[in-house]
Structure formats: structure tokens, C-alpha cells
């Protein structure tokens, strides 16, 4: 059974700082990995999708890397802003193994202090 | 283009009642998945439907059921509601059964009293 762990559970940084969020998964037979953002009480907003054959994806100030063999992904946020404050969720897609589902971590709650 | 739409946004039900949640996927997407998110946890997979067939089921009791209609919209039904069913229910839309990435709706907040 796939398990996804996100470290740290919470993070507080001053505005302008660069930061890294970590995600690890136990079964490397994944189809892809997706990072989401969730504001309190809201749905999920997709940030980046990395296919299993890719090493990284970039969108604006966000960069996500994937090391499938070691079961790790990182989300790098450059020059953090107060508007980045949210919970960040990592999810792996096991569809390649036939289970057709996303397995999520519990998330990292980020607070960016002005 | 409209994103994934879910209705209702909020509802309050009494223990033992039944509830139906609805989801419309992005136009052209043929797969709909349902997830339950309790406070402080990541979403948990409930069902996936693709081309109107169930393609996956998570570890949820038989009180939970779903279906997908010819227009690819979907309903999630929960019978005999328990207090523990209180959660945010999220619908996700995808082009196919897997591997295409998912787009989520804003969710339905269910409170069982």
C-alpha cells in the first residue's frame, strides 16, 4: 500500500525567503506526482504535475523535482510572498499499478510572515 | 471554460439521513473521482468512474455509492449518515482513467449533527 509523507507539517518563514517542501513515497511504481495548494476550507488547486519520466517541472516561482528511484519529491518556492500562505499537498498517481487513485500526504502548512 | 463544479457547497444533515452530492467535470473529461477530506488530513480516495464504469474503490463502507451519467457528471450517495462522515467531499476530473493529472472542484462541506 502506497504511503506518502510530507515534512515539515508546518513552516513559518519571513517574506522573501526561499523554501523547500519535502514529499516522500514508499512505492516507486508511480505514474506521476502532483503538487496542490489548498486554502482554508477550499478545494485543491493544482500547481505542478511531474510525469514519472520527468525529473522536474517549473511554473513561475515554483519548481518541483522528482526522484522516483528514491521515492522523493521537493517543491521549491522562490522569494516567498504572504499570498503563498496555504497548505501544500503532494499526491502520487498509482494508475500505472492499476489502482487509479491519488494517494495524498497530510500536507505542509506554510505561513509567510510580512 | 468552466472548471469542475460541485453542488451543494455546504449542507447540514442529521445522523441516519441520506445525502447526494453532485459533480460536473471539465468539458471533455471522462473520468470523475471522489475524495473525502477530514480536518487536518489529506484527501482519501473513495471512488473513480471512467466511461460510466467504476474503476476504483477506496476503503469505505457500502453506505457510500456513486454513479456516472452519460454526460460524465457524477453523484456520490451516502446512506445512514454518521457523525464521522462530516468532512469536505472533493470531486476530481481527469481526461482518462489515470496518468493525466487531476483538476479538483471546490468541494462540498458536509456536517452531520
Coordinates of C-alpha atoms in Angstrom, one line a residue:
Chain A
X1 CA 0.0 0.0 0.0
X2 CA 1.4 3.4 -1.0
X3 CA 2.1 5.8 1.8
X4 CA 3.0 9.5 1.3
X5 CA 4.8 11.6 3.9
X6 CA 5.3 15.3 3.9
X7 CA 7.9 17.1 6.0
X8 CA 7.6 19.5 7.8
X9 CA 4.0 19.5 8.8
X10 CA 4.1 23.3 9.3
X11 CA 6.6 26.0 8.3
X12 CA 6.7 29.7 9.1
X13 CA 9.1 31.9 7.1
X14 CA 9.6 35.7 6.6
X15 CA 8.6 37.2 3.3
X16 CA 11.2 37.0 0.6
X17 CA 12.8 33.8 1.8
X18 CA 13.3 30.7 -0.5
X19 CA 11.9 27.5 0.9
X20 CA 11.7 23.8 0.2
X21 CA 8.9 21.4 1.0
X22 CA 9.5 17.7 1.1
X23 CA 7.5 14.7 0.0
X24 CA 8.4 11.0 0.2
X25 CA 6.5 7.9 -1.0
X26 CA 7.0 4.2 -0.3
X27 CA 6.2 2.6 -3.7
X28 CA 8.2 3.9 -6.7
X29 CA 5.8 2.4 -9.2
X30 CA 4.0 5.7 -9.8
X31 CA 2.6 7.2 -12.9
X32 CA 3.1 10.8 -11.9
X33 CA 3.3 13.1 -8.9
X34 CA 1.2 16.2 -8.5
X35 CA 1.6 19.2 -6.1
X36 CA -1.5 21.0 -4.9
X37 CA -2.3 24.1 -2.9
X38 CA -5.2 24.3 -0.6
X39 CA -6.5 27.5 1.1
X40 CA -8.5 27.0 4.3
X41 CA -11.9 25.4 3.7
X42 CA -11.4 25.4 -0.1
X43 CA -10.7 22.9 -2.8
X44 CA -7.4 21.9 -4.3
X45 CA -5.5 24.0 -6.9
X46 CA -3.1 22.1 -9.0
X47 CA 0.4 23.6 -9.0
X48 CA 2.6 21.2 -10.9
X49 CA 2.4 17.7 -12.4
X50 CA 5.5 15.7 -12.9
X51 CA 5.3 12.6 -15.1
X52 CA 7.3 9.6 -13.9
X53 CA 9.8 10.0 -16.8
X54 CA 10.5 13.6 -15.9
X55 CA 12.9 15.0 -13.3
X56 CA 11.4 18.4 -12.7
X57 CA 8.8 20.9 -13.6
X58 CA 8.7 24.7 -13.3
X59 CA 6.0 27.3 -13.1
X60 CA 6.9 30.8 -12.2
X61 CA 8.4 30.9 -8.8
X62 CA 7.7 27.2 -8.2
X63 CA 10.0 24.3 -9.1
X64 CA 9.2 20.7 -8.3
X65 CA 11.7 17.8 -8.7
X66 CA 11.1 14.1 -8.7
X67 CA 13.5 11.2 -7.9
X68 CA 11.3 8.2 -8.4
X69 CA 14.0 5.7 -7.5
X70 CA 14.5 7.1 -4.1
X71 CA 10.8 7.9 -3.6
X72 CA 11.2 11.7 -3.1
X73 CA 9.9 14.9 -4.5
X74 CA 10.6 18.5 -3.4
X75 CA 8.7 21.7 -4.1
X76 CA 10.9 24.8 -4.1
X77 CA 9.3 28.2 -3.7
X78 CA 11.4 31.2 -4.6
X79 CA 11.0 34.6 -3.0
X80 CA 8.0 33.7 -0.9
X81 CA 5.1 36.1 -0.5
X82 CA 2.3 36.4 2.1
X83 CA -0.1 35.2 -0.6
X84 CA 1.8 31.9 -0.7
X85 CA 0.4 31.1 2.8
X86 CA -1.6 27.9 2.4
X87 CA -1.4 24.1 2.9
X88 CA 0.6 22.3 0.2
X89 CA -0.3 18.8 -0.6
X90 CA 1.7 16.2 -2.5
X91 CA -0.1 13.3 -4.3
X92 CA 1.1 10.3 -6.2
X93 CA -0.8 8.7 -9.0
X94 CA -0.7 4.9 -8.8
X95 CA -2.6 4.4 -12.1
X96 CA 0.4 2.6 -13.6
X97 CA -0.1 -0.1 -11.0
X98 CA -3.8 -0.3 -11.8
X99 CA -5.3 1.3 -8.7
X100 CA -6.5 4.5 -10.5
X101 CA -6.2 6.8 -7.5
X102 CA -4.2 9.6 -5.9
X103 CA -2.6 9.0 -2.6
X104 CA -2.0 12.2 -0.6
X105 CA 0.3 13.2 2.1
X106 CA -1.1 15.2 5.1
X107 CA 0.3 18.4 3.8
X108 CA 2.7 21.2 4.9
X109 CA 1.0 24.3 6.3
X110 CA 3.0 27.3 5.1
X111 CA 2.8 30.7 6.7
X112 CA 4.7 33.6 5.1
X113 CA 5.1 36.5 7.5
X114 CA 5.1 40.0 6.0
Chain B
X1 CA -14.1 27.3 -19.7
X2 CA -15.9 26.1 -16.6
X3 CA -13.9 24.1 -14.1
X4 CA -15.1 21.3 -12.0
X5 CA -18.4 22.2 -10.4
X6 CA -19.8 20.7 -7.2
X7 CA -23.1 21.2 -5.6
X8 CA -24.2 22.0 -3.0
X9 CA -21.3 23.9 -1.4
X10 CA -22.5 23.3 2.1
X11 CA -25.1 21.2 3.8
X12 CA -26.1 20.0 7.2
X13 CA -27.7 16.6 7.8
X14 CA -28.9 14.6 10.8
X15 CA -27.5 11.2 11.7
X16 CA -29.2 8.4 9.9
X17 CA -30.2 10.6 6.9
X18 CA -29.1 10.1 3.3
X19 CA -27.2 12.7 1.2
X20 CA -26.5 13.1 -2.5
X21 CA -23.5 15.2 -3.7
X22 CA -23.1 16.2 -7.4
X23 CA -20.2 16.9 -9.6
X24 CA -19.8 18.1 -13.2
X25 CA -16.4 17.5 -14.8
X26 CA -14.5 19.8 -17.1
X27 CA -15.9 19.5 -20.6
X28 CA -14.1 16.7 -22.5
X29 CA -13.0 14.9 -19.3
X30 CA -14.4 11.4 -19.0
X31 CA -13.2 10.5 -15.5
X32 CA -14.6 11.6 -12.2
X33 CA -13.1 10.7 -8.8
X34 CA -14.4 11.3 -5.3
X35 CA -12.3 12.1 -2.2
X36 CA -13.1 12.6 1.5
X37 CA -11.0 15.1 3.5
X38 CA -11.4 15.3 7.2
X39 CA -9.9 18.3 9.1
X40 CA -6.1 18.2 9.3
X41 CA -5.8 15.2 6.9
X42 CA -5.0 14.7 3.2
X43 CA -7.9 13.7 1.0
X44 CA -8.8 9.9 1.0
X45 CA -9.9 8.2 -2.2
X46 CA -13.5 7.0 -2.3
X47 CA -14.3 6.1 -6.0
X48 CA -13.2 6.6 -9.5
X49 CA -15.6 6.4 -12.5
X50 CA -14.4 6.3 -16.1
X51 CA -16.8 6.0 -19.1
X52 CA -19.6 5.3 -16.6
X53 CA -17.9 2.3 -15.1
X54 CA -16.4 2.0 -11.6
X55 CA -12.6 1.8 -12.0
X56 CA -11.6 2.0 -8.4
X57 CA -13.0 1.9 -4.9
X58 CA -11.3 3.0 -1.7
X59 CA -11.6 1.6 1.8
X60 CA -15.1 3.0 2.5
X61 CA -18.2 1.1 3.8
X62 CA -21.0 0.1 1.5
X63 CA -23.0 3.1 2.7
X64 CA -21.0 5.0 0.1
X65 CA -22.0 4.6 -3.5
X66 CA -21.6 6.6 -6.7
X67 CA -22.5 6.6 -10.3
X68 CA -21.6 8.4 -13.5
X69 CA -24.1 9.6 -16.1
X70 CA -23.9 9.6 -19.9
X71 CA -22.8 13.3 -19.8
X72 CA -20.0 12.2 -17.5
X73 CA -21.4 14.1 -14.4
X74 CA -21.5 12.1 -11.2
X75 CA -23.3 11.6 -8.0
X76 CA -21.9 10.4 -4.6
X77 CA -24.5 9.0 -2.3
X78 CA -24.1 8.3 1.4
X79 CA -26.7 6.4 3.4
X80 CA -27.3 6.2 7.1
X81 CA -25.0 9.2 7.9
X82 CA -22.7 9.0 10.9
X83 CA -21.1 11.9 12.7
X84 CA -17.8 10.7 11.4
X85 CA -19.0 11.4 7.8
X86 CA -18.6 15.1 8.4
X87 CA -15.9 16.2 6.0
X88 CA -15.1 18.1 2.8
X89 CA -16.0 16.0 -0.2
X90 CA -13.9 16.7 -3.2
X91 CA -14.6 15.8 -6.8
X92 CA -11.7 15.5 -9.3
X93 CA -11.9 15.4 -13.1
X94 CA -9.4 13.9 -15.5
X95 CA -9.2 13.2 -19.2
X96 CA -8.8 9.5 -18.7
X97 CA -8.7 6.8 -16.1
X98 CA -5.2 7.7 -14.9
X99 CA -1.9 9.4 -15.7
X100 CA -3.3 12.7 -17.0
X101 CA -3.4 14.7 -13.8
X102 CA -6.5 15.8 -11.9
X103 CA -8.4 19.0 -11.5
X104 CA -10.4 19.4 -8.3
X105 CA -13.6 21.2 -7.6
X106 CA -14.2 23.5 -4.6
X107 CA -15.8 20.7 -2.6
X108 CA -19.0 20.1 -0.6
X109 CA -18.7 20.7 3.1
X110 CA -21.0 18.1 4.8
X111 CA -21.8 18.5 8.5
X112 CA -23.6 15.6 10.2
X113 CA -25.3 16.6 13.5

